[in-house]
C-alpha cells in the first residue's frame, strides 16, 4: 500500500510542503521557550504554567471556533490565523533580540498564540477533507499530516539544540517567524472549490448546543473524546517535564533536552508511519486501546530509567503510543462526522486534546514541584493504564450489548458439563 498516496493531490501537496517547513520552526520555538523559561526560573511549575497559557484558550474557545468555522470560509480563516501566528512569532523574536523579556511577557505572547491556535487548528483540520478528491484517502491524508508534524518534531528540536548552544534562543524565534512565509505562499497557490457555508439562521449558541447533543448521541465518538480528555489531563503532560529530566535528573544541557524532544518526535514519526500504512477496515478503537497501553507502560519505564539512553528509548516508545492514540481518535472523528457538523465535532476533539492539556501541564508541574518529576511521571503511567482499561471495558460492554461478543463457546461448555 502506497503510504504517500495523498500527495498525488495538488492542494494536499501544497499543504504538506508548507507545513513541513513551518512546523520545523514551530518546534524550534517550543524547545527554545521551554529552555528559556527553565533557564531563567529553574521552576517546573512555571514551565507548566507557560504551557498552560499557550493551550488553555483551546478549552474555552474551541467549541466556539468550530461553530464559527462551520458558518464561514474555513480557507480564509486559515489564512488569517497563519498570518496572526507569524506576527506573534515576530513579536517574540524582537522581544528576545532586544533583551526586553520577562516571564510575564513570554506568558502573554504564549496566551496570544493559544487564542489564535484555537481557530487555526480547527480550521486546518476541517479543511483537510477538501484537500483530497477521493474521500477514501482522507485517513491517509490525516496520517501523513501527523507524519510531517512529527518529522518536524524530530528535526526541529535537533536543530534547536545546535542553534541554542551556538546562537541563543533569539535565532530559534527568528527562524520560526521566517518559516511562516512558506505556509502563506502555499496557501495562496491552492486551487480550492469549497462550497460556501450555509449561513445559519439561529444564533451561535444554538450551534454550540447542537454540536454538544450530536456528540452526546454518538457513543463511540463520545467515548474517544472522553479518553482523549483524560489522557490530556493525566498522561500526556509528562512531556512538560522533559526539561527537568534533561537538566536535573541526567545533569545535561540544552543539547540533552533536544535529544529528549527528538526521541519523542522519532517515536511519534514511527507511529504516524504506522497509521499511514493502516489498512482499511481495522478497528480504530482497538488501535486506540493498544496504543494507550504502550504509552502508559513507556511512561512508567521512563520514570524509573536508570540512565540517559534507556530514558531516551522509553521516551521514543511513549511518543509512538501517544501519536497512534491521537491519530486514531482524530481519524475516527473525521471519518464519522457529517460535513455540516465536522467543524463542531473536531472542535470538541481539539478541546479535549489541546484544551485539557494545559490544565494537566499546570497540575503535573505543580505536583512535580512538590513530589519530584520521577514520582509524578510514574503516577501518570499508572493513570494511563486505568484510563485505557476503562475504554476497553466500555467497548467490551457495548459489543456484548450489540451481540458481537456473544460467548458461544462458554455456553456450549456449560451444556456439555450439565
Tab-separated table of C-alpha atoms in Angstrom:
chain	number	residue	atom	x	y	z
A	1	UNK	CA	0.000	0.000	0.000
A	2	UNK	CA	1.351	3.422	-1.026
A	3	UNK	CA	1.681	5.424	2.201
A	4	UNK	CA	2.169	8.651	0.210
A	5	UNK	CA	-0.907	8.293	-1.983
A	6	UNK	CA	-2.494	11.529	-0.721
A	7	UNK	CA	0.414	13.507	-2.205
A	8	UNK	CA	-0.995	12.927	-5.691
A	9	UNK	CA	-3.481	15.728	-4.964
A	10	UNK	CA	-2.173	19.187	-5.868
A	11	UNK	CA	-3.744	21.060	-2.956
A	12	UNK	CA	-2.649	18.477	-0.419
A	13	UNK	CA	0.935	18.607	-1.733
A	14	UNK	CA	0.973	22.357	-1.155
A	15	UNK	CA	-0.423	21.914	2.347
A	16	UNK	CA	2.118	19.179	3.094
A	17	UNK	CA	5.045	21.280	1.823
A	18	UNK	CA	4.098	24.435	3.695
A	19	UNK	CA	3.511	22.588	6.941
A	20	UNK	CA	6.770	20.639	6.610
A	21	UNK	CA	8.743	23.892	6.538
A	22	UNK	CA	6.746	25.873	9.081
A	23	UNK	CA	6.481	23.119	11.693
A	24	UNK	CA	10.256	22.825	11.943
A	25	UNK	CA	10.293	26.472	13.029
A	26	UNK	CA	7.380	25.880	15.380
A	27	UNK	CA	9.179	23.040	17.173
A	28	UNK	CA	12.368	25.079	17.375
A	29	UNK	CA	10.395	27.838	19.088
A	30	UNK	CA	8.750	25.388	21.505
A	31	UNK	CA	12.096	23.977	22.573
A	32	UNK	CA	13.613	27.457	22.877
A	33	UNK	CA	10.747	28.758	25.030
A	34	UNK	CA	10.852	25.721	27.337
A	35	UNK	CA	14.607	26.004	27.735
A	36	UNK	CA	14.482	29.796	28.208
A	37	UNK	CA	11.812	29.565	30.908
A	38	UNK	CA	13.561	26.791	32.811
A	39	UNK	CA	16.953	28.510	32.449
A	40	UNK	CA	15.548	31.757	33.846
A	41	UNK	CA	13.488	30.295	36.682
A	42	UNK	CA	14.560	26.699	37.394
A	43	UNK	CA	10.890	26.084	38.199
A	44	UNK	CA	8.934	23.059	36.954
A	45	UNK	CA	5.753	24.881	37.973
A	46	UNK	CA	6.479	27.906	35.745
A	47	UNK	CA	7.425	25.540	32.938
A	48	UNK	CA	3.960	24.018	33.234
A	49	UNK	CA	2.382	27.471	33.556
A	50	UNK	CA	3.759	28.675	30.195
A	51	UNK	CA	2.389	25.542	28.526
A	52	UNK	CA	-0.886	26.251	30.330
A	53	UNK	CA	-1.005	29.799	28.940
A	54	UNK	CA	-0.357	28.651	25.366
A	55	UNK	CA	-3.041	25.949	25.362
A	56	UNK	CA	-5.788	26.982	27.802
A	57	UNK	CA	-7.667	29.113	25.192
A	58	UNK	CA	-8.499	25.878	23.342
A	59	UNK	CA	-10.551	24.712	26.332
A	60	UNK	CA	-12.884	27.702	26.167
A	61	UNK	CA	-12.676	28.788	22.523
A	62	UNK	CA	-12.586	25.508	20.556
A	63	UNK	CA	-16.362	24.857	20.601
A	64	UNK	CA	-16.975	28.472	19.558
A	65	UNK	CA	-14.271	28.161	16.884
A	66	UNK	CA	-15.964	25.033	15.500
A	67	UNK	CA	-19.304	26.821	15.174
A	68	UNK	CA	-17.602	29.887	13.680
A	69	UNK	CA	-15.793	27.796	11.060
A	70	UNK	CA	-18.969	25.867	10.160
A	71	UNK	CA	-20.519	29.270	9.333
A	72	UNK	CA	-17.575	30.869	7.469
A	73	UNK	CA	-14.994	30.149	4.765
A	74	UNK	CA	-12.501	27.920	6.570
A	75	UNK	CA	-9.796	28.647	3.974
A	76	UNK	CA	-9.948	32.395	4.641
A	77	UNK	CA	-9.979	31.745	8.378
A	78	UNK	CA	-6.797	29.674	7.981
A	79	UNK	CA	-5.090	32.478	6.028
A	80	UNK	CA	-5.871	34.982	8.779
A	81	UNK	CA	-4.756	32.681	11.604
A	82	UNK	CA	-1.468	31.784	9.908
A	83	UNK	CA	-0.721	35.494	9.412
A	84	UNK	CA	-1.567	36.059	13.083
A	85	UNK	CA	0.794	33.292	14.213
A	86	UNK	CA	3.528	34.797	12.055
A	87	UNK	CA	3.008	38.162	13.753
A	88	UNK	CA	3.153	36.529	17.214
A	89	UNK	CA	6.427	34.767	16.307
A	90	UNK	CA	7.864	38.057	15.068
A	91	UNK	CA	6.973	39.890	18.287
A	92	UNK	CA	8.577	37.136	20.352
A	93	UNK	CA	11.747	37.256	18.232
A	94	UNK	CA	12.022	41.058	18.585
A	95	UNK	CA	11.498	40.840	22.335
A	96	UNK	CA	14.365	38.370	22.757
A	97	UNK	CA	16.695	40.141	20.301
A	98	UNK	CA	16.366	43.423	22.215
A	99	UNK	CA	16.643	41.667	25.594
A	100	UNK	CA	13.254	43.060	26.649
A	101	UNK	CA	11.673	39.960	28.047
A	102	UNK	CA	10.307	38.510	31.243
A	103	UNK	CA	8.195	35.542	32.259
A	104	UNK	CA	5.145	37.837	32.164
A	105	UNK	CA	5.706	38.868	28.528
A	106	UNK	CA	6.513	35.308	27.489
A	107	UNK	CA	3.255	34.244	29.151
A	108	UNK	CA	1.251	36.987	27.379
A	109	UNK	CA	2.602	36.060	23.945
A	110	UNK	CA	2.028	32.369	24.694
A	111	UNK	CA	-1.593	33.202	25.568
A	112	UNK	CA	-1.967	35.133	22.294
A	113	UNK	CA	-0.603	32.147	20.404
A	114	UNK	CA	-3.131	29.895	22.138
A	115	UNK	CA	-6.053	32.150	21.194
A	116	UNK	CA	-5.059	32.167	17.518
A	117	UNK	CA	-4.367	28.417	17.560
A	118	UNK	CA	-7.906	27.710	18.801
A	119	UNK	CA	-9.202	28.839	15.406
A	120	UNK	CA	-6.193	27.786	13.326
A	121	UNK	CA	-6.140	24.104	14.328
A	122	UNK	CA	-9.904	23.712	13.938
A	123	UNK	CA	-9.865	25.384	10.506
A	124	UNK	CA	-6.884	23.300	9.342
A	125	UNK	CA	-8.464	20.036	10.451
A	126	UNK	CA	-11.834	20.928	8.903
A	127	UNK	CA	-10.133	21.904	5.615
A	128	UNK	CA	-8.390	18.527	5.318
A	129	UNK	CA	-11.394	16.873	3.676
A	130	UNK	CA	-11.292	19.487	0.874
A	131	UNK	CA	-7.618	18.833	0.069
A	132	UNK	CA	-8.152	15.274	-1.210
A	133	UNK	CA	-10.507	14.451	-4.076
A	134	UNK	CA	-11.136	10.851	-3.049
A	135	UNK	CA	-12.569	10.759	0.475
A	136	UNK	CA	-11.258	7.207	0.941
A	137	UNK	CA	-7.803	8.773	1.100
A	138	UNK	CA	-8.783	11.059	3.998
A	139	UNK	CA	-7.406	8.712	6.723
A	140	UNK	CA	-4.112	8.551	4.815
A	141	UNK	CA	-4.050	12.360	4.488
A	142	UNK	CA	-4.611	12.745	8.234
A	143	UNK	CA	-1.866	10.226	8.982
A	144	UNK	CA	0.568	11.950	6.596
A	145	UNK	CA	-0.271	15.245	8.253
A	146	UNK	CA	0.741	13.638	11.551
A	147	UNK	CA	3.875	12.293	9.861
A	148	UNK	CA	5.056	15.730	8.769
A	149	UNK	CA	4.191	17.111	12.212
A	150	UNK	CA	6.324	14.523	13.941
A	151	UNK	CA	9.111	14.647	11.366
A	152	UNK	CA	9.349	18.322	12.257
A	153	UNK	CA	9.265	17.325	15.900
A	154	UNK	CA	12.286	15.147	15.217
A	155	UNK	CA	14.246	17.680	13.136
A	156	UNK	CA	13.166	20.885	14.914
A	157	UNK	CA	14.451	20.045	18.422
A	158	UNK	CA	17.706	18.655	17.000
A	159	UNK	CA	18.315	21.930	15.128
A	160	UNK	CA	17.167	23.891	18.178
A	161	UNK	CA	19.759	22.157	20.340
A	162	UNK	CA	22.535	23.200	17.943
A	163	UNK	CA	21.258	26.751	17.480
A	164	UNK	CA	20.559	27.276	21.194
A	165	UNK	CA	24.115	26.279	22.027
A	166	UNK	CA	25.632	28.356	19.213
A	167	UNK	CA	23.475	31.451	18.723
A	168	UNK	CA	20.925	31.501	21.561
A	169	UNK	CA	17.137	31.485	21.826
A	170	UNK	CA	16.599	34.572	19.652
A	171	UNK	CA	17.751	32.794	16.483
A	172	UNK	CA	15.211	29.980	17.030
A	173	UNK	CA	12.395	32.513	17.308
A	174	UNK	CA	13.562	34.340	14.164
A	175	UNK	CA	13.668	31.129	12.119
A	176	UNK	CA	10.115	30.324	13.201
A	177	UNK	CA	8.946	33.778	12.064
A	178	UNK	CA	10.528	33.333	8.618
A	179	UNK	CA	9.112	29.789	8.230
A	180	UNK	CA	5.533	31.097	8.120
A	181	UNK	CA	6.266	32.659	4.721
A	182	UNK	CA	6.277	29.147	3.209
A	183	UNK	CA	2.825	28.382	4.624
A	184	UNK	CA	1.276	31.586	3.324
A	185	UNK	CA	2.760	31.100	-0.168
A	186	UNK	CA	1.474	27.506	-0.343
A	187	UNK	CA	-1.992	28.528	0.824
A	188	UNK	CA	-2.224	31.301	-1.779
A	189	UNK	CA	-1.217	28.850	-4.538
A	190	UNK	CA	-4.046	26.424	-3.755
A	191	UNK	CA	-6.937	25.904	-6.165
A	192	UNK	CA	-9.875	25.043	-3.943
A	193	UNK	CA	-13.534	24.698	-4.795
A	194	UNK	CA	-15.109	24.982	-1.380
A	195	UNK	CA	-18.872	25.178	-1.222
A	196	UNK	CA	-19.989	28.357	0.551
A	197	UNK	CA	-21.035	27.840	4.150
A	198	UNK	CA	-24.735	27.949	4.861
A	199	UNK	CA	-25.492	30.992	6.957
A	200	UNK	CA	-27.310	29.648	9.989
A	201	UNK	CA	-30.497	31.430	10.974
A	202	UNK	CA	-30.068	30.573	14.649
A	203	UNK	CA	-27.515	32.223	16.915
A	204	UNK	CA	-24.124	30.642	17.511
A	205	UNK	CA	-25.084	29.417	20.985
A	206	UNK	CA	-27.727	27.214	19.370
A	207	UNK	CA	-24.967	25.848	17.132
A	208	UNK	CA	-22.874	25.051	20.191
A	209	UNK	CA	-25.771	23.239	21.807
A	210	UNK	CA	-26.460	21.308	18.611
A	211	UNK	CA	-22.816	20.226	18.427
A	212	UNK	CA	-22.872	19.082	22.058
A	213	UNK	CA	-26.005	16.966	21.594
A	214	UNK	CA	-24.630	15.496	18.370
A	215	UNK	CA	-21.581	14.188	20.241
A	216	UNK	CA	-23.651	13.123	23.246
A	217	UNK	CA	-25.826	10.988	20.963
A	218	UNK	CA	-22.778	9.400	19.280
A	219	UNK	CA	-21.455	6.998	21.980
A	220	UNK	CA	-18.362	5.883	20.067
A	221	UNK	CA	-17.270	9.450	19.342
A	222	UNK	CA	-18.046	10.495	22.917
A	223	UNK	CA	-16.022	7.635	24.441
A	224	UNK	CA	-12.982	8.560	22.357
A	225	UNK	CA	-13.253	12.268	23.178
A	226	UNK	CA	-13.501	11.440	26.903
A	227	UNK	CA	-10.456	9.155	26.590
A	228	UNK	CA	-8.573	11.972	24.862
A	229	UNK	CA	-9.555	14.416	27.606
A	230	UNK	CA	-8.455	12.053	30.404
A	231	UNK	CA	-5.132	11.352	28.653
A	232	UNK	CA	-4.510	15.074	28.136
A	233	UNK	CA	-5.141	15.726	31.816
A	234	UNK	CA	-3.202	12.875	33.401
A	235	UNK	CA	-0.749	11.263	30.935
A	236	UNK	CA	0.399	13.469	28.068
A	237	UNK	CA	1.705	16.258	30.367
A	238	UNK	CA	4.750	14.070	31.075
A	239	UNK	CA	6.211	15.891	28.037
A	240	UNK	CA	6.196	19.125	30.066
A	241	UNK	CA	8.708	17.603	32.478
A	242	UNK	CA	11.287	16.558	29.865
A	243	UNK	CA	13.488	19.618	30.600
A	244	UNK	CA	13.565	18.506	34.251
A	245	UNK	CA	14.722	15.014	33.219
A	246	UNK	CA	17.354	16.530	30.918
A	247	UNK	CA	18.762	19.129	33.317
A	248	UNK	CA	18.226	17.842	36.867
A	249	UNK	CA	17.901	14.064	36.657
A	250	UNK	CA	20.511	13.365	33.956
A	251	UNK	CA	22.562	16.560	34.514
A	252	UNK	CA	22.524	17.661	30.870
A	253	UNK	CA	22.217	20.915	28.947
A	254	UNK	CA	20.122	22.313	26.092
A	255	UNK	CA	21.516	19.620	23.790
A	256	UNK	CA	20.356	16.878	26.170
A	257	UNK	CA	16.868	18.407	26.256
A	258	UNK	CA	16.779	18.452	22.449
A	259	UNK	CA	17.641	14.708	22.496
A	260	UNK	CA	14.548	14.039	24.610
A	261	UNK	CA	12.345	16.101	22.286
A	262	UNK	CA	13.834	14.403	19.239
A	263	UNK	CA	13.362	10.949	20.804
A	264	UNK	CA	9.680	11.712	21.395
A	265	UNK	CA	9.455	13.018	17.829
A	266	UNK	CA	11.160	9.948	16.375
A	267	UNK	CA	8.735	7.669	18.189
A	268	UNK	CA	5.792	9.747	17.046
A	269	UNK	CA	7.114	9.629	13.474
A	270	UNK	CA	7.130	5.818	13.546
A	271	UNK	CA	3.616	5.941	14.954
A	272	UNK	CA	2.459	8.252	12.172
A	273	UNK	CA	4.005	5.996	9.505
A	274	UNK	CA	2.149	3.050	11.030
A	275	UNK	CA	-1.114	4.998	10.820
A	276	UNK	CA	-0.412	5.979	7.188
A	277	UNK	CA	0.044	2.281	6.316
A	278	UNK	CA	-3.039	1.191	8.251
A	279	UNK	CA	-5.250	-0.992	6.100
A	280	UNK	CA	-8.923	-0.254	5.599
A	281	UNK	CA	-11.431	-1.886	7.909
A	282	UNK	CA	-9.245	-2.187	11.012
A	283	UNK	CA	-10.925	-1.106	14.266
A	284	UNK	CA	-9.667	2.327	15.289
A	285	UNK	CA	-10.965	1.689	18.808
A	286	UNK	CA	-8.704	-1.369	19.029
A	287	UNK	CA	-5.743	0.677	17.793
A	288	UNK	CA	-6.530	3.369	20.387
A	289	UNK	CA	-6.602	0.834	23.223
A	290	UNK	CA	-3.349	-0.928	22.273
A	291	UNK	CA	-1.508	2.360	21.795
A	292	UNK	CA	-2.831	3.591	25.146
A	293	UNK	CA	-1.281	0.622	26.933
A	294	UNK	CA	2.025	1.129	25.070
A	295	UNK	CA	2.141	4.780	26.078
A	296	UNK	CA	1.314	4.016	29.732
A	297	UNK	CA	3.983	1.326	30.063
A	298	UNK	CA	6.590	3.560	28.415
A	299	UNK	CA	5.835	6.492	30.721
A	300	UNK	CA	6.289	4.262	33.779
A	301	UNK	CA	9.558	2.923	32.343
A	302	UNK	CA	10.773	6.485	31.715
A	303	UNK	CA	10.144	7.410	35.351
A	304	UNK	CA	12.415	4.631	36.633
A	305	UNK	CA	15.030	4.664	33.832
A	306	UNK	CA	18.489	4.252	35.423
A	307	UNK	CA	20.428	6.248	32.810
A	308	UNK	CA	20.056	8.587	29.840
A	309	UNK	CA	19.994	6.058	26.982
A	310	UNK	CA	17.103	3.928	28.362
A	311	UNK	CA	15.246	7.140	29.201
A	312	UNK	CA	15.520	8.272	25.571
A	313	UNK	CA	14.346	4.854	24.338
A	314	UNK	CA	11.285	4.887	26.608
A	315	UNK	CA	10.544	8.486	25.610
A	316	UNK	CA	10.520	7.362	21.964
A	317	UNK	CA	8.206	4.440	22.823
A	318	UNK	CA	5.859	6.820	24.643
A	319	UNK	CA	5.910	9.004	21.523
A	320	UNK	CA	4.749	6.040	19.431
A	321	UNK	CA	1.819	5.326	21.745
A	322	UNK	CA	0.875	8.988	22.002
A	323	UNK	CA	0.945	9.530	18.232
A	324	UNK	CA	-1.046	6.421	17.346
A	325	UNK	CA	-3.677	7.113	20.001
A	326	UNK	CA	-4.188	10.745	18.974
A	327	UNK	CA	-4.172	9.980	15.259
A	328	UNK	CA	-6.605	7.072	15.506
A	329	UNK	CA	-9.066	9.155	17.546
A	330	UNK	CA	-8.744	12.070	15.115
A	331	UNK	CA	-9.230	9.789	12.097
A	332	UNK	CA	-12.310	8.143	13.580
A	333	UNK	CA	-13.930	11.501	14.367
A	334	UNK	CA	-13.187	12.989	10.925
A	335	UNK	CA	-14.452	9.932	9.048
A	336	UNK	CA	-17.619	9.659	11.166
A	337	UNK	CA	-18.693	13.308	11.028
A	338	UNK	CA	-21.206	14.813	8.619
A	339	UNK	CA	-19.981	17.850	6.628
A	340	UNK	CA	-22.334	20.253	8.407
A	341	UNK	CA	-21.169	19.054	11.847
A	342	UNK	CA	-17.481	18.428	11.084
A	343	UNK	CA	-16.143	21.726	12.417
A	344	UNK	CA	-18.020	21.419	15.696
A	345	UNK	CA	-17.157	17.754	16.204
A	346	UNK	CA	-13.470	18.395	15.519
A	347	UNK	CA	-13.544	21.377	17.875
A	348	UNK	CA	-14.575	19.137	20.782
A	349	UNK	CA	-11.692	16.790	19.953
A	350	UNK	CA	-9.313	19.759	19.958
A	351	UNK	CA	-10.797	20.965	23.243
A	352	UNK	CA	-10.213	17.512	24.766
A	353	UNK	CA	-6.679	17.394	23.363
A	354	UNK	CA	-5.216	20.881	23.477
A	355	UNK	CA	-7.751	22.436	25.852
A	356	UNK	CA	-7.384	19.955	28.700
A	357	UNK	CA	-3.616	19.587	28.231
A	358	UNK	CA	-2.723	22.971	29.804
A	359	UNK	CA	-4.694	22.105	32.937
A	360	UNK	CA	-2.816	18.815	33.070
A	361	UNK	CA	0.507	20.572	32.473
A	362	UNK	CA	-0.175	23.022	35.283
A	363	UNK	CA	-1.283	20.220	37.618
A	364	UNK	CA	1.655	17.952	36.769
A	365	UNK	CA	4.125	20.843	37.037
A	366	UNK	CA	2.773	21.727	40.493
A	367	UNK	CA	2.876	18.104	41.696
A	368	UNK	CA	6.408	17.678	40.313
A	369	UNK	CA	7.451	20.775	42.274
A	370	UNK	CA	6.120	19.127	45.462
A	371	UNK	CA	6.979	15.451	44.994
A	372	UNK	CA	9.608	15.288	42.239
A	373	UNK	CA	9.341	14.651	38.495
A	374	UNK	CA	10.070	10.907	38.586
A	375	UNK	CA	7.375	10.149	41.172
A	376	UNK	CA	4.754	12.167	39.309
A	377	UNK	CA	5.604	10.632	35.918
A	378	UNK	CA	5.316	7.149	37.462
A	379	UNK	CA	1.816	8.015	38.705
A	380	UNK	CA	0.935	9.350	35.238
A	381	UNK	CA	1.751	5.946	33.754
A	382	UNK	CA	-0.498	4.171	36.278
A	383	UNK	CA	-3.304	6.622	35.441
A	384	UNK	CA	-2.804	5.761	31.768
A	385	UNK	CA	-3.399	2.059	32.431
A	386	UNK	CA	-6.623	2.863	34.291
A	387	UNK	CA	-7.935	5.174	31.540
A	388	UNK	CA	-7.159	2.683	28.757
A	389	UNK	CA	-8.662	-0.199	30.739
A	390	UNK	CA	-11.852	1.855	31.175
A	391	UNK	CA	-12.132	2.336	27.382
A	392	UNK	CA	-11.512	-1.398	26.847
A	393	UNK	CA	-14.225	-2.276	29.379
A	394	UNK	CA	-16.652	0.147	27.699
A	395	UNK	CA	-16.044	-1.388	24.271
A	396	UNK	CA	-16.481	-4.923	25.596
A	397	UNK	CA	-19.777	-3.991	27.234
A	398	UNK	CA	-21.054	-2.297	24.051
A	399	UNK	CA	-20.046	-5.276	21.925
A	400	UNK	CA	-21.845	-7.662	24.282
A	401	UNK	CA	-24.967	-5.475	24.099
A	402	UNK	CA	-24.757	-5.443	20.286
A	403	UNK	CA	-24.278	-9.220	20.217
A	404	UNK	CA	-20.774	-9.008	18.741
A	405	UNK	CA	-19.169	-10.802	21.676
A	406	UNK	CA	-21.823	-13.425	22.449
A	407	UNK	CA	-19.960	-16.121	24.434
A	408	UNK	CA	-20.916	-19.155	22.319
A	409	UNK	CA	-18.051	-21.356	23.493
A	410	UNK	CA	-18.838	-20.783	27.156
A	411	UNK	CA	-22.495	-21.633	26.544
A	412	UNK	CA	-21.539	-24.873	24.756
A	413	UNK	CA	-19.165	-25.797	27.598
A	414	UNK	CA	-21.936	-25.342	30.154
A	415	UNK	CA	-24.274	-27.552	28.148
A	416	UNK	CA	-21.637	-30.270	27.907
A	417	UNK	CA	-20.892	-30.214	31.626
A	418	UNK	CA	-24.562	-30.471	32.514
